PDB file of C-alpha atoms in Angstrom:
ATOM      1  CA  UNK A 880       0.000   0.000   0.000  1.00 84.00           C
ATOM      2  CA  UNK A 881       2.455   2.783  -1.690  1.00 88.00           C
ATOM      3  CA  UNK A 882      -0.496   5.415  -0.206  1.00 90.00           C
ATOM      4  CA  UNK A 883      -0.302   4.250   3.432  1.00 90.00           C
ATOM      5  CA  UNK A 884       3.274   3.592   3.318  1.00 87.00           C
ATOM      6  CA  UNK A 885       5.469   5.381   0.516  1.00 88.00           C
ATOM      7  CA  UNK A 886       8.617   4.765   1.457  1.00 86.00           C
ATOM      8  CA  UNK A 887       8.059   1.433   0.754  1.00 85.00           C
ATOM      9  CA  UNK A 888       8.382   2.446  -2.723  1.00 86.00           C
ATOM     10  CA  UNK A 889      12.171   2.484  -2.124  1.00 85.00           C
ATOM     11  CA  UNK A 890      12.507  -0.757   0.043  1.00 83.00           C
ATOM     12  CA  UNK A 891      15.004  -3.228  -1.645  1.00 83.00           C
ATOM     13  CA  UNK A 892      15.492  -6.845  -0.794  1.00 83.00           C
ATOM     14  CA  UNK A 893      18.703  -7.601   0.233  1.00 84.00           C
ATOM     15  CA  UNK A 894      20.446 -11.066   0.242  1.00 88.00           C
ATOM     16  CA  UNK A 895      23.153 -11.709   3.100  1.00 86.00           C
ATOM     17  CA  UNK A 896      24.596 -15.345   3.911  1.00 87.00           C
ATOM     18  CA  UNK A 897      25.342 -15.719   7.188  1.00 84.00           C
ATOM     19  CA  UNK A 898      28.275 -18.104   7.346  1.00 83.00           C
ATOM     20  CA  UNK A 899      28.958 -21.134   9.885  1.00 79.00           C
ATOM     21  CA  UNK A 900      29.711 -19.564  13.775  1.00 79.00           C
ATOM     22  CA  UNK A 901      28.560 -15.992  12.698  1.00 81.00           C
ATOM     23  CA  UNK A 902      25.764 -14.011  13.757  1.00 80.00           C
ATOM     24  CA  UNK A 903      23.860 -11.559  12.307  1.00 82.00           C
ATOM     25  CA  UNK A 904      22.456  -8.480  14.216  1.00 80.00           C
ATOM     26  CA  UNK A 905      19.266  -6.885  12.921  1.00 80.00           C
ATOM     27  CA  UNK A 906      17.919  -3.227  14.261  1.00 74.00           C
ATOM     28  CA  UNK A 907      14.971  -3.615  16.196  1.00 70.00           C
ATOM     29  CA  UNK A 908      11.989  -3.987  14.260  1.00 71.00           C
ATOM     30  CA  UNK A 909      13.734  -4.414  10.919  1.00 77.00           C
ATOM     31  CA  UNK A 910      11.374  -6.859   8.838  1.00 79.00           C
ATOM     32  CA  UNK A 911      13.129  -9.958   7.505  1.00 82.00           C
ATOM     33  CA  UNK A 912      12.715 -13.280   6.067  1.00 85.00           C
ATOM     34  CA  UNK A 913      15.210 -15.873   6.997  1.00 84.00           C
ATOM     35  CA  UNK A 914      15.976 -19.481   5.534  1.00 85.00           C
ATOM     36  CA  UNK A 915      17.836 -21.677   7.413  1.00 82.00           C
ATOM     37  CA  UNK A 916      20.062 -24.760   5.760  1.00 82.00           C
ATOM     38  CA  UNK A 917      22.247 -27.347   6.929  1.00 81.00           C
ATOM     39  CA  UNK A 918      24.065 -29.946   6.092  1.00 83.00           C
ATOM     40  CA  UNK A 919      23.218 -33.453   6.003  1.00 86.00           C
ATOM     41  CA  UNK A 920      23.246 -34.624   9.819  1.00 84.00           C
ATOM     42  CA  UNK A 921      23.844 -30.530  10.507  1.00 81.00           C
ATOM     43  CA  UNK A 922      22.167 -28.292  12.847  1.00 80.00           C
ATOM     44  CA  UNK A 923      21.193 -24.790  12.386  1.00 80.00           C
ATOM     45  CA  UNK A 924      19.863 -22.675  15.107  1.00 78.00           C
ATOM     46  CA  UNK A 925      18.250 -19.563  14.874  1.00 77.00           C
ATOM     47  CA  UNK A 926      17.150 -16.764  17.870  1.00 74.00           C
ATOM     48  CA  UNK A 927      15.483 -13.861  18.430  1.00 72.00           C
ATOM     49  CA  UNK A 928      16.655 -11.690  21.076  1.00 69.00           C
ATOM     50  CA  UNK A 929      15.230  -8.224  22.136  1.00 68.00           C
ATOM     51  CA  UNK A 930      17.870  -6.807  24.259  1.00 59.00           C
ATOM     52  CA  UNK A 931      16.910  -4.520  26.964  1.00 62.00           C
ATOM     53  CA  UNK A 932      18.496  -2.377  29.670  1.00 61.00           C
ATOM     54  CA  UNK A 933      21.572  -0.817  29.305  1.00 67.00           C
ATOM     55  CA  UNK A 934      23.609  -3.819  28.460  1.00 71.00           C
ATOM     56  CA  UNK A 935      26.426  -3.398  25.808  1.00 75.00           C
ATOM     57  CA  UNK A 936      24.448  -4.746  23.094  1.00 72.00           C
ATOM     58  CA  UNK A 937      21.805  -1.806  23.584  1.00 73.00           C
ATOM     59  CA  UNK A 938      24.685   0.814  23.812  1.00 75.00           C
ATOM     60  CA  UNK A 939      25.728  -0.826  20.579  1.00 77.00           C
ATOM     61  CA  UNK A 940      22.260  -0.806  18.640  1.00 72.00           C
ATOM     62  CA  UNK A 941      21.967   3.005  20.443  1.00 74.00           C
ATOM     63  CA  UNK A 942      24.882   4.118  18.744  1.00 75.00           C
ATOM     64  CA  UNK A 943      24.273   2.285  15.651  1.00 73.00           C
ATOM     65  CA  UNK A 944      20.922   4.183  15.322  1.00 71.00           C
ATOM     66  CA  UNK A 945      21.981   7.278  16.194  1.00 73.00           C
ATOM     67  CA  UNK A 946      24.777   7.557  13.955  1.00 70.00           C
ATOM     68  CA  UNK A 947      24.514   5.192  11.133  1.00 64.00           C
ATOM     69  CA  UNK A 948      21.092   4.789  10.144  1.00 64.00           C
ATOM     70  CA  UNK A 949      19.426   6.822   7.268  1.00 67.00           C
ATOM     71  CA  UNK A 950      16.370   8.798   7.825  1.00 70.00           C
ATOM     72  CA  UNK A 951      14.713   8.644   4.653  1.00 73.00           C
ATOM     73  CA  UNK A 952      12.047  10.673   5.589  1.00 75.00           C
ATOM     74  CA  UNK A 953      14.183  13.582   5.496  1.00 77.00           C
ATOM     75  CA  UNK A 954      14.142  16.333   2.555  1.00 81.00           C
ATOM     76  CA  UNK A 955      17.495  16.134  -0.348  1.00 80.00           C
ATOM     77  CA  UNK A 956      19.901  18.954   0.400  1.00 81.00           C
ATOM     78  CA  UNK A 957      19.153  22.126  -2.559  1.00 86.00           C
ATOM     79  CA  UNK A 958      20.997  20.714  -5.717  1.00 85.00           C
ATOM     80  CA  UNK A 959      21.963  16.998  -4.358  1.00 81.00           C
ATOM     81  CA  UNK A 960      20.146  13.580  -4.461  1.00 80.00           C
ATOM     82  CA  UNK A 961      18.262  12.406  -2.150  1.00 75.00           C
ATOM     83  CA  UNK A 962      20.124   9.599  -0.197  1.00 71.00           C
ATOM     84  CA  UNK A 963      17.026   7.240  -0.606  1.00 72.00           C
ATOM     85  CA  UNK A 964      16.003   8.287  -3.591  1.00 69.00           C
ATOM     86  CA  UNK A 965      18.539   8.460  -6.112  1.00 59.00           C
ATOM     87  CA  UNK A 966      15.758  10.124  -8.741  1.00 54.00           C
ATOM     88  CA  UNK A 967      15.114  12.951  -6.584  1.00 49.00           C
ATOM     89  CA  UNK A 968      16.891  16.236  -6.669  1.00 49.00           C
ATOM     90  CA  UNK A 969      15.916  19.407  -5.322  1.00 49.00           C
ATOM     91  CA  UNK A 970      16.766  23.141  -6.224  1.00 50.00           C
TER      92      UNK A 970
END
C-alpha cells in the first residue's frame, strides 16, 4: 500500500549469507525473512533476542541508530540527491 506507506516504494530486498559460527544483528523492528540450511546430519539454530536495559548490546544498537542509520524521511539537500532516492533532486 504505496499510499499508506510510501517509502516502501524504495525498500530493496537484500540477500546476506550468514556463514557457519557468525551471527547476524538486525535493528529492532527491521522486517526480515530468513531461511535456514544445513548440512546433512547438521544443525542450524536460529534466535530472536530483544535486548533490553543498558547492556552493551543496547549501547551498541543506540549508537548504531543514532549515527549510522538513514532517515529517509528527510528532505534532499538544494541541488543533491536524495540519499534514498537516487531520482530525486531538489533546487
Amino acid at each position: 500500500d504505496y499510499e499508506r506507506f510510501p517509502l516502501f516504494q524504495d525498500a530493496h530486498v537484500m540477500t546476506v549469507d550468514v556463514p557457519q559460527g557468525s551471527a547476524l544483528i538486525l535493528p529492532a523492528y527491521w522486517y526480515h525473512q530468513v531461511d535456514s540450511f544445513a548440512e546433512d546430519g547438521g544443525l542450524c539454530v536460529a534466535v530472536n533476542y530483544w535486548f533490553q536495559g543498558h547492556s552493551l548490546a543496547t549501547r551498541l544498537y543506540r549508537t548504531l541508530r543514532e549515527n549510522v542509520f538513514i532517515n529517509c524521511t528527510l528532505p534532499a539537500q538544494p541541488g543533491q540527491p536524495h540519499i534514498c532516492r537516487n531520482s530525486e533532486m531538489t533546487t
